[in-house]
Amino acid sequence: MNWHRISALVLRYTFLYTRSVPRIVEMFFWPVMELLVWGMLTQYLQTGPFKIPGFIKFLLGAMIFWDILYRSQQATTLSFLEDIWSRNLLNIFVAPVRISEFIVATYCVGFVKTLITAAGLSVLAAVCYHFNILSMGLALIPLFLNLLVMGWAVGMVTTGMIMRWGQASENLAWGIPFLIQPFCAAFYPLDSMPAWIRPISLAIPATHVFEGMRAVLAGQGLSFKYVLCAAGLNLIYLTGAAIFFRFMYGKARKQGLLAKLGTQ
Amino acid sequence: MAESIVQVEHLRKEFKDTVAVADVSFEIHRGEIVGLLGANGAGKTTTIQVLLGLTTPTAGRIRIFGQDFESHRVEILQRCNFSSAYTGLPSNLKVWENLLIFAKLYQVKNHRQKTDELLELLEISHLRRQITGTLSSGESTRVNLCKALLNDPELLLLDEPTASLDPNIADKVRKLLRRVQRERGITMIYTSHNMRDVEEICDRVLFLNKGQIIAEGTPQQVIDQFQQKSLEDVFIQVARSGDLLVEEEK
Ligand SMILES: Nc1ncnc2c1ncn2[C@@H]1O[C@H](COP(=O)(O)OP(=O)(O)O)[C@@H](O)[C@H]1O
Ligand SMILES: [Mg+2]
């Protein structure tokens, strides 16, 4: 692992994102719109007969947390796509860059972009709805990191898919997080879900993060159990994703797909 | 005889239902400019891509700088570079930003000085602050070449570098490549289906047809071998005889 090369790749994405207004706007546009809509809806509901204590906290917390997972996955895959779109992919792959260095660079970009979006949303939630995510204290760190890492794992899988099946699979890549969303107990507690879904949910790292988040927001503190489950599952998924990616990379080289993707 | 830079033994590359490269062996020595020529689909690009590790061979052995490619990929790529009319640099970055990224990627020492020197050599110093996407094709070819020379490559692979250029600019680029090769002793592999390109720039040509080398030698030797007047005539003869064969098979 060579950090000079990784930092060169990160520099490439830094230039890319800081030089492009649409890309900066894109980082905030959807998350902000969602936060506004759902935040206002919840505020409205709180005034009616359906009061659930602390519901707005749970919802806003879940939205910000969901976005961490989603953005982390997107940023990882988007970095690869940006190189395809600019026909730069071959230049990168004929440079003395190890595939692991390329991946780590996309992780770094994912980390920074996620942090920025999450910070932006947190400020907005504090200003508009008096929800201060920092009130979660240090518990935020392990929860954030676990979502970030899960996003990396999913991102690596979607990048592998695009490498193998080309840009036709792009939409699928964007859709995959939403395949996970209903099962990961983001917006409702695990207990409220049908019993047959629960085993699936428990196998998803994010489920434990969201459960942990609700516990913290309800003032119960962060149980070690949640962090351990999430981290353990993440380790398994990240390893699995790396193996999947390697396999897809091998396939892509065998079938000459890198060159195709890079010159289309 | 000069040191051997590239050794390819019985290279074969099959895609699902195509044989892109059937059985190709060649050796390239330090300081040579070798042209890979042949009609569309002859297997030129595939050969270059295998040499760069973008595609894995179905069979055969590749050694570059005397080392096995697969087991020394990063070390070998550190000493090579590549440019093609079909790749580009990120279009929304400035020229200097793109060059800086690649200078860092190849860990070029004194990269600022190196970049200045190359921009000057390629006569594009004035483009440094321009957005890459706004360059004309002649300009972007030269910027791509600048990227390809940043790490002082010992082996430079060029896939149709002049494909999108008008004859005047193409001529300039050829002269420039010649000069760079003379001054720096770079070994080059150059693909093209522009025969004049090849005649002018290459010390030696490998004539590919349907994934096989059918002739090899200096441009003049190949011309003589086919008893033609120019490489272009050889090219046409090979292409038409291919058509004849196909017709006979029918
Ligand atoms: N990734 C690929 N998948 C399937 N077939 C391919 C691929 N790349 C090249 N080919 C086929 O291999 C043959 C040689 O292609 P190529 O090396 O690009 O030729 P050239 O560069 O000489 O024009 C062609 O028939 C082409 O269609
Ligand atoms: Mg070609």
Coordinates of C-alpha atoms and ligand atoms in Angstrom, one line a residue:
Chain A
M1 CA 0.0 0.0 0.0
N2 CA 1.6 3.3 -1.1
W3 CA 0.1 6.4 0.4
H4 CA 1.6 8.7 -2.1
R5 CA -0.4 7.1 -4.9
I6 CA -3.5 7.0 -2.7
S7 CA -3.1 10.7 -2.0
A8 CA -2.6 11.4 -5.7
L9 CA -5.9 9.7 -6.4
V10 CA -7.6 11.5 -3.6
L11 CA -6.2 14.8 -5.0
R12 CA -7.8 13.9 -8.3
Y13 CA -11.3 13.6 -6.7
T14 CA -10.7 16.8 -4.6
F15 CA -10.0 18.8 -7.7
L16 CA -13.0 17.2 -9.4
Y17 CA -15.4 18.1 -6.5
T18 CA -14.1 21.5 -5.7
R19 CA -14.1 22.6 -9.3
S20 CA -17.6 21.6 -10.0
V21 CA -20.7 23.5 -8.7
P22 CA -23.2 20.8 -9.8
R23 CA -21.2 18.2 -7.9
I24 CA -21.2 20.3 -4.8
V25 CA -24.9 21.0 -5.0
E26 CA -25.5 17.3 -5.7
M27 CA -24.0 16.5 -2.3
F28 CA -26.6 18.4 -0.5
F29 CA -29.7 18.7 -2.7
W30 CA -31.6 15.4 -2.1
P31 CA -30.6 15.0 1.5
V32 CA -31.7 18.5 2.3
M33 CA -35.0 18.2 0.5
E34 CA -35.8 15.0 2.2
L35 CA -34.9 16.4 5.6
L36 CA -37.1 19.4 5.0
V37 CA -40.1 17.4 3.8
W38 CA -40.0 14.7 6.5
G39 CA -39.1 17.1 9.2
M40 CA -42.1 19.3 8.5
L41 CA -44.4 16.3 8.2
T42 CA -43.3 15.0 11.5
Q43 CA -43.7 18.4 13.1
Y44 CA -47.2 18.5 11.7
L45 CA -48.0 15.0 13.0
Q46 CA -46.7 16.0 16.5
T47 CA -49.4 18.5 16.7
G48 CA -52.2 16.0 16.0
P49 CA -53.5 13.0 17.8
F50 CA -50.7 10.6 16.7
K51 CA -48.1 11.8 19.1
I52 CA -45.2 9.5 19.6
P53 CA -42.8 10.9 22.2
G54 CA -39.4 11.8 20.7
F55 CA -40.6 10.8 17.2
I56 CA -39.0 13.7 15.5
K57 CA -35.7 12.9 17.0
F58 CA -35.9 9.3 15.8
L59 CA -36.9 10.3 12.4
L60 CA -34.3 13.1 11.9
G61 CA -31.6 10.9 13.4
A62 CA -32.5 8.0 11.1
M63 CA -32.5 10.3 8.1
I64 CA -29.1 11.6 8.8
F65 CA -27.8 8.1 9.6
W66 CA -29.4 6.6 6.5
D67 CA -27.7 9.3 4.5
I68 CA -24.3 8.4 5.9
L69 CA -24.8 4.8 4.7
Y70 CA -26.2 5.9 1.3
R71 CA -23.6 8.6 0.6
S72 CA -20.7 6.3 1.6
Q73 CA -21.9 3.7 -0.9
Q74 CA -22.5 6.3 -3.6
A75 CA -19.3 8.2 -3.2
T76 CA -17.3 4.9 -3.5
T77 CA -19.0 3.9 -6.7
L78 CA -19.2 7.4 -8.1
S79 CA -15.4 7.8 -7.9
F80 CA -15.0 4.9 -10.3
L81 CA -17.8 6.2 -12.6
E82 CA -16.2 9.6 -12.8
D83 CA -13.1 7.9 -14.3
I84 CA -15.3 6.1 -16.8
W85 CA -17.2 9.2 -17.8
S86 CA -14.1 11.2 -18.3
R87 CA -12.4 8.3 -20.3
N88 CA -9.6 8.5 -17.7
L89 CA -10.0 4.9 -16.5
L90 CA -7.3 3.5 -18.6
N91 CA -4.9 6.2 -17.6
I92 CA -5.4 5.2 -14.0
F93 CA -5.2 1.4 -14.6
V94 CA -2.0 1.7 -16.6
A95 CA -0.4 3.7 -13.9
P96 CA 1.5 1.8 -11.2
V97 CA -1.6 1.7 -9.0
R98 CA -2.5 -1.4 -7.0
I99 CA -6.2 -2.2 -7.1
S100 CA -6.2 -2.0 -3.3
E101 CA -4.8 1.5 -3.5
F102 CA -7.5 2.5 -5.9
I103 CA -10.1 1.1 -3.5
V104 CA -8.7 2.8 -0.5
A105 CA -8.7 6.1 -2.4
T106 CA -12.4 5.7 -3.1
Y107 CA -12.9 4.9 0.6
C108 CA -11.2 8.1 1.6
V109 CA -13.3 10.1 -0.8
G110 CA -16.4 8.3 0.6
F111 CA -15.4 9.2 4.1
V112 CA -14.9 12.9 3.4
K113 CA -18.0 13.3 1.3
T114 CA -20.1 11.5 3.8
L115 CA -18.7 13.6 6.6
I116 CA -19.5 16.8 4.8
T117 CA -23.1 15.8 3.9
A118 CA -23.8 14.5 7.4
A119 CA -22.4 17.7 8.9
G120 CA -24.6 19.8 6.6
L121 CA -27.7 17.9 7.5
S122 CA -26.9 18.0 11.2
V123 CA -26.6 21.8 11.1
L124 CA -29.9 22.0 9.2
A125 CA -31.7 19.7 11.6
A126 CA -30.4 21.8 14.5
V127 CA -31.5 25.0 13.0
C128 CA -34.9 24.0 11.6
Y129 CA -36.0 21.4 14.2
H130 CA -33.9 22.0 17.2
F131 CA -32.5 18.5 16.9
N132 CA -28.8 18.4 18.0
I133 CA -27.2 15.2 16.8
L134 CA -24.1 16.0 18.9
S135 CA -26.3 15.4 21.9
M136 CA -25.6 11.7 21.2
G137 CA -22.1 12.3 22.3
L138 CA -19.3 9.9 21.7
A139 CA -21.7 7.2 20.7
L140 CA -21.9 8.9 17.4
I141 CA -18.4 7.9 16.4
P142 CA -18.8 4.1 16.4
L143 CA -22.2 4.4 14.9
F144 CA -21.0 6.7 12.1
L145 CA -18.0 4.5 11.4
N146 CA -20.0 1.3 11.1
L147 CA -22.4 3.0 8.6
L148 CA -19.4 4.3 6.7
V149 CA -17.8 0.9 6.5
M150 CA -21.0 -0.8 5.4
G151 CA -21.4 1.9 2.7
W152 CA -17.9 1.0 1.5
A153 CA -18.7 -2.7 1.3
V154 CA -21.9 -2.1 -0.6
G155 CA -20.1 0.5 -2.8
M156 CA -17.4 -2.1 -3.6
V157 CA -20.1 -4.5 -4.7
T158 CA -21.8 -2.0 -6.9
T159 CA -18.5 -0.9 -8.4
G160 CA -17.7 -4.5 -9.2
M161 CA -21.1 -4.9 -10.8
I162 CA -20.5 -1.9 -13.1
M163 CA -17.0 -3.2 -13.9
R164 CA -18.5 -6.5 -15.0
W165 CA -21.8 -5.5 -16.5
G166 CA -21.0 -2.0 -17.7
Q167 CA -22.9 1.2 -17.5
A168 CA -26.1 -0.7 -18.1
S169 CA -25.9 -1.8 -14.5
E170 CA -25.5 1.7 -13.2
N171 CA -29.2 2.1 -12.3
L172 CA -29.1 -1.1 -10.4
A173 CA -26.0 0.2 -8.6
W174 CA -28.0 3.3 -7.5
G175 CA -30.9 1.2 -6.5
I176 CA -29.1 -1.3 -4.2
P177 CA -29.2 0.8 -1.1
F178 CA -33.0 1.0 -1.4
L179 CA -33.1 -2.8 -1.6
I180 CA -31.5 -2.8 1.9
Q181 CA -33.5 0.1 3.3
P182 CA -36.8 -1.7 4.2
F183 CA -34.9 -4.4 6.1
C184 CA -32.3 -2.4 8.1
A185 CA -34.8 -0.9 10.6
A186 CA -33.7 2.6 9.7
F187 CA -37.0 4.4 10.3
Y188 CA -38.8 2.0 12.6
P189 CA -37.6 -0.3 15.4
L190 CA -36.8 -4.0 14.8
D191 CA -39.6 -5.0 17.2
S192 CA -42.2 -3.4 14.9
M193 CA -41.2 -5.5 11.9
P194 CA -42.8 -8.8 10.9
A195 CA -41.1 -11.7 12.6
W196 CA -40.0 -13.4 9.3
I197 CA -38.1 -10.3 8.3
R198 CA -36.2 -10.0 11.5
P199 CA -33.5 -12.6 10.9
I200 CA -32.7 -10.8 7.6
S201 CA -32.6 -7.5 9.4
L202 CA -30.3 -8.8 12.1
A203 CA -27.8 -9.9 9.5
I204 CA -27.4 -6.3 8.3
P205 CA -24.8 -4.2 10.1
A206 CA -26.9 -1.1 9.7
T207 CA -29.8 -2.6 11.7
H208 CA -27.7 -2.7 14.8
V209 CA -26.6 0.9 14.2
F210 CA -30.1 2.2 13.9
E211 CA -31.2 0.2 17.0
G212 CA -28.3 1.6 18.9
M213 CA -29.1 5.1 17.7
R214 CA -32.7 4.9 19.0
A215 CA -31.5 3.6 22.3
V216 CA -29.1 6.5 22.6
L217 CA -31.7 9.0 21.6
A218 CA -34.1 7.5 24.1
G219 CA -31.5 8.2 26.7
Q220 CA -30.5 4.6 27.4
G221 CA -26.9 5.0 26.4
L222 CA -25.1 2.9 23.7
S223 CA -25.0 -0.8 24.5
F224 CA -21.7 -2.4 23.5
K225 CA -23.7 -5.2 22.0
Y226 CA -24.9 -3.1 19.1
V227 CA -21.5 -1.9 18.2
L228 CA -20.0 -5.3 18.4
C229 CA -22.7 -6.9 16.2
A230 CA -22.4 -4.1 13.6
A231 CA -18.6 -4.2 13.5
G232 CA -18.5 -8.0 13.3
L233 CA -20.9 -8.1 10.5
N234 CA -19.1 -5.3 8.7
L235 CA -15.9 -7.2 8.9
I236 CA -17.5 -10.2 7.2
Y237 CA -19.2 -8.1 4.5
L238 CA -16.2 -6.0 3.8
T239 CA -14.1 -9.1 3.3
G240 CA -16.8 -10.6 1.2
A241 CA -17.1 -7.5 -0.9
A242 CA -13.4 -7.4 -1.4
I243 CA -13.4 -11.0 -2.7
F244 CA -16.4 -10.2 -4.9
F245 CA -14.6 -7.1 -6.3
R246 CA -11.4 -9.0 -7.0
F247 CA -13.4 -11.6 -8.8
M248 CA -15.2 -9.1 -10.9
Y249 CA -11.9 -7.3 -11.6
G250 CA -10.4 -10.6 -12.8
K251 CA -13.4 -11.2 -15.0
A252 CA -13.2 -7.7 -16.4
R253 CA -9.6 -8.1 -17.3
K254 CA -10.2 -11.5 -18.8
Q255 CA -13.0 -10.2 -21.0
G256 CA -11.3 -6.9 -21.9
L257 CA -14.0 -4.9 -20.2
L258 CA -11.8 -2.3 -18.5
A259 CA -10.6 -1.2 -21.9
K260 CA -14.2 -1.1 -23.2
L261 CA -15.4 0.9 -20.2
G262 CA -12.5 3.2 -20.5
T263 CA -12.9 4.1 -24.1
Q264 CA -16.7 4.2 -24.7
Chain B
M1 CA 22.3 -6.2 -30.0
A2 CA 20.6 -3.8 -27.6
E3 CA 19.0 -4.9 -24.4
S4 CA 15.6 -6.7 -24.8
I5 CA 12.7 -4.6 -23.4
V6 CA 9.7 -6.6 -24.4
Q7 CA 9.5 -10.3 -25.0
V8 CA 6.2 -11.8 -26.1
E9 CA 6.0 -15.6 -26.7
H10 CA 3.0 -17.2 -28.3
L11 CA 0.5 -14.6 -27.1
R12 CA -3.1 -15.6 -27.6
K13 CA -6.2 -13.8 -26.6
E14 CA -9.7 -15.1 -27.1
F15 CA -12.8 -13.3 -26.3
K16 CA -16.1 -15.1 -26.0
D17 CA -16.5 -15.8 -29.7
T18 CA -13.6 -14.0 -31.3
V19 CA -9.9 -14.8 -31.5
A20 CA -8.4 -11.3 -31.2
V21 CA -4.8 -12.4 -31.1
A22 CA -4.1 -15.9 -32.5
D23 CA -0.4 -16.6 -31.9
V24 CA 2.0 -13.7 -31.7
S25 CA 5.6 -13.7 -30.7
F26 CA 8.0 -10.8 -30.9
E27 CA 10.9 -9.1 -29.2
I28 CA 11.6 -5.4 -28.9
H29 CA 14.9 -3.9 -28.1
R30 CA 15.8 -0.7 -26.2
G31 CA 15.5 2.4 -28.3
E32 CA 13.4 0.9 -31.1
I33 CA 10.2 2.4 -32.4
V34 CA 8.1 -0.6 -33.5
G35 CA 4.9 -0.2 -35.4
L36 CA 2.0 -2.6 -35.0
L37 CA -0.1 -2.3 -38.1
G38 CA -3.0 -3.9 -39.6
A39 CA -6.6 -3.4 -40.6
N40 CA -9.4 -2.7 -38.1
G41 CA -9.8 -5.7 -35.9
A42 CA -6.4 -7.1 -36.6
G43 CA -5.6 -7.3 -32.9
K44 CA -3.4 -4.2 -32.4
T45 CA -5.2 -2.7 -29.5
T46 CA -5.7 -6.1 -27.8
T47 CA -1.9 -6.7 -28.0
I48 CA -1.2 -3.3 -26.4
Q49 CA -3.8 -3.9 -23.7
V50 CA -2.3 -7.2 -22.8
L51 CA 1.1 -5.6 -22.6
L52 CA -0.3 -3.0 -20.2
G53 CA -2.1 -5.6 -18.1
L54 CA -5.5 -4.2 -18.9
T55 CA -6.5 -7.6 -20.3
T56 CA -5.1 -11.0 -19.3
P57 CA -3.8 -13.2 -22.1
T58 CA -5.5 -16.5 -22.8
A59 CA -2.1 -18.1 -23.4
G60 CA 1.5 -17.1 -23.8
R61 CA 4.2 -15.4 -21.9
I62 CA 5.0 -11.7 -21.5
R63 CA 8.2 -10.3 -20.1
I64 CA 8.9 -6.6 -19.9
F65 CA 12.3 -5.4 -18.8
G66 CA 13.2 -9.0 -18.3
Q67 CA 10.5 -9.5 -15.7
D68 CA 7.3 -11.5 -15.8
F69 CA 4.4 -9.1 -16.2
E70 CA 1.8 -10.6 -13.8
S71 CA 4.2 -10.9 -10.9
H72 CA 5.8 -7.5 -11.3
R73 CA 2.9 -5.4 -12.6
V74 CA 3.4 -2.3 -10.5
E75 CA 7.2 -2.2 -10.9
I76 CA 6.9 -2.6 -14.7
L77 CA 4.1 0.0 -15.1
Q78 CA 6.2 2.5 -13.1
R79 CA 8.6 2.4 -16.0
C80 CA 6.0 2.5 -18.8
N81 CA 3.4 4.8 -20.0
F82 CA 0.5 4.9 -22.5
S83 CA -1.4 7.3 -24.6
S84 CA -4.2 6.8 -27.0
A85 CA -6.6 8.9 -29.1
Y86 CA -9.4 7.0 -27.3
T87 CA -8.7 8.0 -23.8
G88 CA -8.7 11.4 -22.2
L89 CA -7.9 13.3 -19.1
P90 CA -10.7 14.5 -16.8
S91 CA -12.3 17.3 -18.8
N92 CA -13.3 19.7 -16.1
L93 CA -9.9 20.0 -14.5
K94 CA -7.2 22.4 -15.7
V95 CA -4.3 21.0 -17.6
W96 CA -1.8 21.6 -14.8
E97 CA -4.2 19.9 -12.3
N98 CA -4.4 16.8 -14.4
L99 CA -0.6 16.7 -14.9
L100 CA 0.0 17.2 -11.2
I101 CA -2.2 14.3 -10.4
F102 CA -0.3 12.0 -12.7
A103 CA 3.1 13.4 -11.6
K104 CA 2.1 12.4 -8.1
L105 CA 0.7 9.0 -9.2
Y106 CA 4.0 8.2 -10.8
Q107 CA 5.9 9.8 -7.9
V108 CA 7.9 12.0 -10.3
K109 CA 10.7 13.8 -8.5
N110 CA 10.9 17.6 -9.1
H111 CA 7.5 17.3 -10.8
R112 CA 7.1 21.0 -11.3
Q113 CA 10.3 21.4 -13.2
K114 CA 9.6 18.2 -15.1
T115 CA 6.1 19.4 -16.1
D116 CA 7.4 22.8 -17.3
E117 CA 10.1 21.1 -19.3
L118 CA 7.6 18.8 -21.1
L119 CA 5.1 21.5 -21.7
E120 CA 7.8 23.5 -23.3
L121 CA 9.0 20.5 -25.4
L122 CA 5.5 19.9 -26.6
E123 CA 4.9 23.6 -27.2
I124 CA 1.9 23.8 -25.0
S125 CA 3.1 25.9 -22.1
H126 CA 0.4 28.4 -22.8
L127 CA -2.3 25.8 -22.2
R128 CA -1.3 25.1 -18.6
R129 CA -4.3 27.0 -17.1
Q130 CA -6.8 25.9 -19.6
I131 CA -9.7 23.6 -18.8
T132 CA -8.8 20.2 -20.3
G133 CA -12.2 19.8 -21.9
T134 CA -11.9 23.0 -24.0
L135 CA -8.7 21.9 -25.8
S136 CA -8.8 21.1 -29.5
S137 CA -8.0 17.5 -30.4
G138 CA -4.4 18.5 -31.5
E139 CA -3.9 20.2 -28.2
S140 CA -5.3 17.4 -26.1
T141 CA -3.2 14.8 -28.0
R142 CA -0.2 16.8 -26.9
V143 CA -1.4 17.1 -23.3
N144 CA -2.0 13.3 -23.3
L145 CA 1.6 12.9 -24.6
C146 CA 2.8 15.2 -21.8
K147 CA 1.1 12.9 -19.3
A148 CA 2.7 9.9 -21.0
L149 CA 6.2 11.4 -20.7
L150 CA 6.0 12.6 -17.1
N151 CA 7.6 9.5 -15.6
D152 CA 10.4 9.4 -18.2
P153 CA 9.1 6.1 -19.4
E154 CA 11.5 3.6 -20.8
L155 CA 8.7 2.0 -22.8
L156 CA 5.9 4.1 -24.3
L157 CA 2.9 2.4 -25.8
L158 CA 0.9 4.5 -28.2
D159 CA -2.5 3.3 -29.5
E160 CA -3.3 5.4 -32.6
P161 CA -2.0 8.6 -31.1
T162 CA -2.6 10.5 -34.3
A163 CA -6.1 9.1 -35.1
S164 CA -8.1 12.2 -34.6
L165 CA -5.6 14.7 -35.9
D166 CA -5.5 16.6 -39.2
P167 CA -2.5 15.8 -41.4
N168 CA -0.6 18.9 -40.4
I169 CA -0.9 18.3 -36.6
A170 CA -0.3 14.6 -37.1
D171 CA 2.9 15.4 -38.9
K172 CA 4.0 17.6 -36.0
V173 CA 3.2 14.9 -33.5
R174 CA 5.2 12.4 -35.5
K175 CA 8.2 14.7 -35.6
L176 CA 7.9 15.4 -32.0
L177 CA 7.8 11.7 -31.1
R178 CA 10.8 11.1 -33.2
R179 CA 12.6 13.8 -31.5
V180 CA 11.6 12.7 -28.0
Q181 CA 12.7 9.2 -28.9
R182 CA 16.1 10.4 -30.2
E183 CA 16.7 12.6 -27.2
R184 CA 15.5 10.2 -24.5
G185 CA 16.1 6.8 -26.1
I186 CA 12.6 5.7 -25.3
T187 CA 11.4 2.4 -26.7
M188 CA 8.0 2.8 -28.4
I189 CA 5.3 0.6 -29.6
Y190 CA 3.0 2.4 -32.0
T191 CA -0.2 1.2 -33.5
S192 CA -1.8 2.8 -36.5
H193 CA -3.6 2.1 -39.6
N194 CA -2.2 5.1 -41.2
M195 CA 0.6 3.7 -43.3
R196 CA 2.4 7.0 -43.9
D197 CA 2.6 7.4 -40.1
V198 CA 4.3 4.2 -39.7
E199 CA 6.7 4.5 -42.7
E200 CA 7.9 7.7 -41.3
I201 CA 8.3 7.0 -37.7
C202 CA 9.0 3.3 -37.2
D203 CA 12.3 1.5 -37.3
R204 CA 10.5 -1.8 -37.6
V205 CA 7.0 -2.9 -38.2
L206 CA 5.0 -6.0 -37.3
F207 CA 2.2 -6.5 -39.7
L208 CA -0.8 -8.1 -38.1
N209 CA -3.6 -9.7 -39.9
K210 CA -6.4 -11.6 -38.1
G211 CA -4.4 -11.9 -34.9
Q212 CA -1.2 -13.1 -36.6
I213 CA 2.0 -11.5 -37.6
I214 CA 2.3 -12.0 -41.4
A215 CA 5.3 -9.8 -42.0
E216 CA 8.1 -8.3 -40.0
G217 CA 11.0 -6.0 -40.7
T218 CA 11.9 -2.4 -41.5
P219 CA 9.2 -0.7 -43.5
Q220 CA 11.3 -1.1 -46.7
Q221 CA 11.8 -4.8 -46.0
V222 CA 8.1 -5.4 -45.7
I223 CA 7.4 -3.4 -48.8
D224 CA 10.0 -5.5 -50.7
Q225 CA 8.6 -8.7 -49.3
F226 CA 5.2 -8.0 -50.9
Q227 CA 6.8 -6.5 -54.0
Q228 CA 4.8 -3.3 -53.6
K229 CA 5.7 0.4 -53.7
S230 CA 4.5 1.5 -50.3
L231 CA 3.1 0.1 -47.1
E232 CA -0.2 1.4 -48.1
D233 CA -0.2 -0.9 -51.1
V234 CA 0.9 -3.8 -48.9
F235 CA -2.0 -3.0 -46.6
I236 CA -4.5 -3.0 -49.5
Q237 CA -3.0 -6.2 -50.9
V238 CA -3.3 -7.9 -47.5
A239 CA -6.8 -6.7 -46.9
R240 CA -8.0 -7.7 -50.4
S241 CA -6.4 -11.2 -50.2
G242 CA -8.3 -11.6 -46.9
D243 CA -11.5 -10.8 -48.8
L244 CA -10.6 -13.3 -51.5
L245 CA -10.0 -16.0 -48.9
V246 CA -13.4 -15.3 -47.4
E247 CA -15.0 -15.5 -50.8
E248 CA -13.3 -18.8 -51.6
E249 CA -14.5 -20.2 -48.4
K250 CA -18.1 -19.4 -49.4
Ligands
LIG1 N1 -13.4 -6.8 -25.0 C1 -13.7 -7.4 -26.1 N2 -14.6 -8.4 -26.2 C2 -14.9 -9.1 -27.3 N3 -14.2 -8.9 -28.4 C3 -13.2 -8.0 -28.5 C4 -12.9 -7.2 -27.3 N4 -11.9 -6.3 -27.7 C5 -11.6 -6.6 -28.9 N5 -12.4 -7.6 -29.4 C6 -12.4 -8.1 -30.8 O1 -11.0 -8.6 -31.1 C7 -10.7 -8.3 -32.4 C8 -9.4 -7.4 -32.4 O2 -9.7 -6.1 -31.9 P1 -8.6 -5.0 -31.7 O3 -7.5 -5.5 -31.0 O4 -9.3 -3.8 -31.1 O5 -8.2 -4.6 -33.2 P2 -7.5 -3.4 -33.8 O6 -7.0 -2.5 -32.6 O7 -6.4 -4.0 -34.5 O8 -8.4 -2.6 -34.6 C9 -11.8 -7.6 -33.0 O9 -12.6 -8.5 -33.8 C10 -12.7 -7.1 -31.9 O10 -14.0 -7.1 -32.2
MG2 MG -7.4 -0.5 -32.2

